[in-house]
Structures are given as structure tokens and as C-alpha cells.
Short mmCIF file of C-alpha atoms in Angstrom, two decimals:
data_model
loop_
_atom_site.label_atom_id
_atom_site.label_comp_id
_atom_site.label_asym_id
_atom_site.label_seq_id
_atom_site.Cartn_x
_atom_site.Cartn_y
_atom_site.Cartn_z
CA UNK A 7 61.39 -74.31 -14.04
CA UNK A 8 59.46 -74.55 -11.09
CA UNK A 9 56.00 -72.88 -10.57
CA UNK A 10 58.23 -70.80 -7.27
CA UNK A 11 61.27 -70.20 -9.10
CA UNK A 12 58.86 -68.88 -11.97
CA UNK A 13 57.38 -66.52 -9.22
CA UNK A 14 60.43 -65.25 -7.97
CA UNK A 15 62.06 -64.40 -10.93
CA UNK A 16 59.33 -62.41 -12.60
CA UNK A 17 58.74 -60.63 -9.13
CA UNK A 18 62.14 -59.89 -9.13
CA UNK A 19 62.03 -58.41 -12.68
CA UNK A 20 58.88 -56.53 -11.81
CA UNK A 21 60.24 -54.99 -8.57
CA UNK A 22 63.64 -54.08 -10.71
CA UNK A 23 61.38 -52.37 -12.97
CA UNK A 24 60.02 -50.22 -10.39
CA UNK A 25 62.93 -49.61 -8.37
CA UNK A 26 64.39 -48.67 -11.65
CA UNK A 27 61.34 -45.90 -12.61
CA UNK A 28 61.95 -44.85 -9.40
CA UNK A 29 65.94 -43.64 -9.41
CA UNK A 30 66.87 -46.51 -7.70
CA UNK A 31 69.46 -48.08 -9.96
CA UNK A 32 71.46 -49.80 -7.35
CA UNK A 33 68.56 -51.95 -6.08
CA UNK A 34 67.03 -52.52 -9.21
CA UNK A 35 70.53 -53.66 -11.06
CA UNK A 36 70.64 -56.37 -7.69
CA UNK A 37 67.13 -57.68 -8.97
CA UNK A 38 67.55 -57.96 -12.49
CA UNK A 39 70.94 -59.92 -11.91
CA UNK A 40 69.41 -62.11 -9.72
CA UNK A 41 66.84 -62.51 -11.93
CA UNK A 42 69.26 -63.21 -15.15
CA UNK A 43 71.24 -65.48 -12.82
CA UNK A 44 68.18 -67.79 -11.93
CA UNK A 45 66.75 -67.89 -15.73
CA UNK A 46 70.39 -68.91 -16.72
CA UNK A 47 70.10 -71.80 -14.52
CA UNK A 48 66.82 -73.02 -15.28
CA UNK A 49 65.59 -71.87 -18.66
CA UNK A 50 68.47 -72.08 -20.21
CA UNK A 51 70.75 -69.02 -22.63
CA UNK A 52 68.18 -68.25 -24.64
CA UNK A 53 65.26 -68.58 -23.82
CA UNK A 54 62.90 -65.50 -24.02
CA UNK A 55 62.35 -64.78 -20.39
CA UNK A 56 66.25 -64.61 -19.90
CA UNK A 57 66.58 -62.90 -22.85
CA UNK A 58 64.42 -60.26 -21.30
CA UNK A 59 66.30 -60.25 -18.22
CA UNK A 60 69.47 -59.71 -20.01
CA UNK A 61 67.36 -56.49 -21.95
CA UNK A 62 66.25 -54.97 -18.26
CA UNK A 63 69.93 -55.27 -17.03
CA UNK A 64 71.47 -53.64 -20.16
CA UNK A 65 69.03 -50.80 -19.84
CA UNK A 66 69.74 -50.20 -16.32
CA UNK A 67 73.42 -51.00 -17.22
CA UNK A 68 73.35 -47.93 -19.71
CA UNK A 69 71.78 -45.45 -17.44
CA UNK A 70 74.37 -45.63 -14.88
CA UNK A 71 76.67 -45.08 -17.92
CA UNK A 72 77.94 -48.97 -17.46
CA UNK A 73 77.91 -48.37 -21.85
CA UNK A 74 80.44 -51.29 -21.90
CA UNK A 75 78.79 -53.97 -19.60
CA UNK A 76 75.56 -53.08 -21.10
CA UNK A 77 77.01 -54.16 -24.58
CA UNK A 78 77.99 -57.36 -23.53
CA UNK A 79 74.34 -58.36 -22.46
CA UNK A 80 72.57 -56.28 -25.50
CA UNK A 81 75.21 -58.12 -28.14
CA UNK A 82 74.18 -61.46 -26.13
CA UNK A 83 70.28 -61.00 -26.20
CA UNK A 84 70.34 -59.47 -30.09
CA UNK A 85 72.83 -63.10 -30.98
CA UNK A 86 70.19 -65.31 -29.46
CA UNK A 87 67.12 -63.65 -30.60
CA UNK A 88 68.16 -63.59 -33.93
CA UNK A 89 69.31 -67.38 -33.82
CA UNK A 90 65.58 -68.06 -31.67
CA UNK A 91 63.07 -65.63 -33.33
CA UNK A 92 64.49 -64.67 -36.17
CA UNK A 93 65.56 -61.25 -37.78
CA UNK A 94 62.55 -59.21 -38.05
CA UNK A 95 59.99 -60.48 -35.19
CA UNK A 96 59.70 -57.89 -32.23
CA UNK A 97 61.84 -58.47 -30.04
CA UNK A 98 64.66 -58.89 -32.26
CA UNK A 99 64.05 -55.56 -33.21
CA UNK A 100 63.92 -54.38 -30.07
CA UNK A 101 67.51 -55.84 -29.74
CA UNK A 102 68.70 -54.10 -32.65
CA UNK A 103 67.40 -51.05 -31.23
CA UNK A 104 68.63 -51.18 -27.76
CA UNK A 105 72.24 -52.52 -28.99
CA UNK A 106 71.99 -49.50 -31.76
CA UNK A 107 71.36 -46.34 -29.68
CA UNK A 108 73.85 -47.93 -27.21
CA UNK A 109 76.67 -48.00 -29.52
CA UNK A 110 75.72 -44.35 -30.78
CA UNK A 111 76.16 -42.94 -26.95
CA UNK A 112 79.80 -44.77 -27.65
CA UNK A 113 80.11 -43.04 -30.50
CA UNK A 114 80.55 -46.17 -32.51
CA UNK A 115 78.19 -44.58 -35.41
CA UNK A 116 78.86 -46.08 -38.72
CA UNK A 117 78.03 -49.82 -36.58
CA UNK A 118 74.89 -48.07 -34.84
CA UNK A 119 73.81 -46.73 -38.23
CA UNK A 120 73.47 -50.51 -39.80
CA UNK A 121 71.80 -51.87 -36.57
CA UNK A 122 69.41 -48.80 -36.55
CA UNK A 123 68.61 -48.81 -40.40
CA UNK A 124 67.85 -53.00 -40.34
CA UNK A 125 65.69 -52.60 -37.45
CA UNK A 126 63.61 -49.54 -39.64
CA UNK A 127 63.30 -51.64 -42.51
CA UNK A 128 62.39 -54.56 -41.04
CA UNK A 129 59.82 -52.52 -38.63
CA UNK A 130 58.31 -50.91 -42.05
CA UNK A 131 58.02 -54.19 -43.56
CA UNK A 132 56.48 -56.04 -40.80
CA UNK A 133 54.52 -53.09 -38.87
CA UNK A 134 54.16 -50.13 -41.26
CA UNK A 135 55.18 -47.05 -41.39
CA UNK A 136 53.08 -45.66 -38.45
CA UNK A 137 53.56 -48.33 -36.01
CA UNK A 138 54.82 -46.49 -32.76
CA UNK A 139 57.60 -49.09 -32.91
CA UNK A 140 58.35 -47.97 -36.17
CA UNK A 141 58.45 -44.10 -35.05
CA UNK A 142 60.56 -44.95 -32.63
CA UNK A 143 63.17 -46.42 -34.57
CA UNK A 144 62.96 -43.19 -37.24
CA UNK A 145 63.36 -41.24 -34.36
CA UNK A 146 66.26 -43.63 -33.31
CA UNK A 147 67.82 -43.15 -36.90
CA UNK A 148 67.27 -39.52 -37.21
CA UNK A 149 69.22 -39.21 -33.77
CA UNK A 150 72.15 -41.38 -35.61
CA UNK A 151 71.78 -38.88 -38.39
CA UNK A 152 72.11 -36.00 -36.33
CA UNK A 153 75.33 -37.00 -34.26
CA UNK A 154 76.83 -37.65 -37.64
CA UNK A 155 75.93 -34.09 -39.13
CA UNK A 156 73.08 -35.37 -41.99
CA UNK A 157 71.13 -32.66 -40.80
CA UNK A 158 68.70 -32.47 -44.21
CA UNK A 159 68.43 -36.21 -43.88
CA UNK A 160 67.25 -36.46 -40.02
CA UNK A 161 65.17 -33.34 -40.55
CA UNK A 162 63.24 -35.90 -43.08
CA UNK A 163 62.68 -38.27 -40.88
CA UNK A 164 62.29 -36.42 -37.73
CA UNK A 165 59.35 -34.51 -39.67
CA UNK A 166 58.01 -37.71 -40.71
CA UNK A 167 57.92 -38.97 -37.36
CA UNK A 168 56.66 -36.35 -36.19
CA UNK A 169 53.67 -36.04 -38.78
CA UNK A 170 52.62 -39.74 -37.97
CA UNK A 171 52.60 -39.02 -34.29
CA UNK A 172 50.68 -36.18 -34.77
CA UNK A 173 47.77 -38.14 -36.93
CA UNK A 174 47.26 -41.01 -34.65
#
């Protein structure tokens, strides 16, 4: 890719990102395509900067309650990351994650719950229990837990969230 088109596209993913922080969903989700649209051309399916495109798109996707279009692009980034990367580096995780609490809002919770509980055990195994991207994901989980009435059992991991939080 070329040093410009390079330029471009992560300016266009930064301004997205921006736009997006600031409410303005519209002009950010015009960004991030274009972005996604260039790295498809140039980089290539899966290659990590695209991969992140797709990820900003999805998350703008599933704030304006686009739930469906925003699975398409999460169920795309999580395939390639874990065929690229692997299952338990970061940003597969992060895939996991994203894909996870999407499906929950769709109320697709038995599939969220095995998305949700592989990303926590691979987080404890490669990060520890007290990585923040770890908490997150118990928090995630005990969400999951919560929607499906295992009150006891997201208690216990929303306390344990909340105890690491509190120590760091």
C-alpha cells in the first residue's frame, strides 16, 4: 500500500473515531467504510489494519442499533483473526468479545455465552486474572449471566471484578 493511501486510511479511521466520540454516527460510519473499502483493496481480507476497520464499523454499526450488519463484519474480523493470529492473542479476543456482547443485545444468549466464556479463559490464561482486559470480559460474562437469570453466579463474578478493580 502506498505511503498516501496508508495516510488516508488511518486519518480516516482516526477522524471516524472522533466523529464517533462525538455523536456523530452518520459521518463517522462514512469514514470507517471508506476506510474498510480502501484496506480491502490494498491490504488485502485479512490483514490487521482491515481487520480493525471492520471492528470500528461494527461498533458504530451496533450503536445505531444496525445489530445485524454489525454481525456480519464482527463474524468476519473474529473468522480471520482466528485463522491470522490465532485463538487467544488480543485481538482475537477482542473479537470474541465484541461478536459476544453483540449477540447478547440479540438475545442470542446460549451462542454469546460460549464466545464470552472462551474469550475469559483464554484472557486468564494469557493475561491473568486482573488484567483490565480480563475484567472486562468477567464483567462481559456476568452481564450474559444476568440476562439469563444466574443471578448467584454473576453476583460472583461481578464482585470479583469489582474487587480487582478496586485493588489496582
Amino acid at each position: 500500500m502506498p505511503r498516501e493511501e496508508r495516510a488516508t486510511s488511518v486519518l480516516q479511521n482516526q477522524l471516524g473515531l472522533l466523529l464517533n466520540d462525538q455523536g456523530k454516527l452518520d459521518e463517522a460510519g462514512g469514514l470507517f467504510r471508506e476506510a474498510l473499502e480502501a484496506r480491502r483493496a490494498t491490504l488485502g481480507d485479512r490483514h490487521p489494519r482491515t481487520l480493525d476497520s471492520m471492528n470500528n464499523l461494527g461498533m458504530l454499526l451496533q450503536d445505531q442499533g444496525k445489530l445485524d450488519e454489525a454481525g456480519v463484519l464482527y463474524r468476519e474480523a473474529l473468522e480471520a483473526r482466528r485463522a491470522t493470529l490465532g485463538d487467544r492473542h488480543s485481538d482475537t479476543l477482542d473479537s470474541m468479545n465484541n461478536l459476544g456482547t453483540l449477540l447478547r443485545a440479540q438475545g442470542k444468549l446460549d451462542e454469546a455465552g460460549v464466545l464470552l466464556r472462551e474469550a475469559l479463559e483464554a484472557q486468564r490464561a494469557t493475561l491473568g486474572d486482573r488484567h483490565p482486559d480480563t475484567l472486562t470480559s468477567i464483567a462481559n460474562l456476568g452481564l450474559l449471566l444476568q440476562y439469563q437469570g444466574k443471578l448467584d453466579e454473576a453476583g460472583v463474578l461481578y464482585r470479583e471484578a469489582l474487587e480487582a478493580r478496586r485493588a489496582m
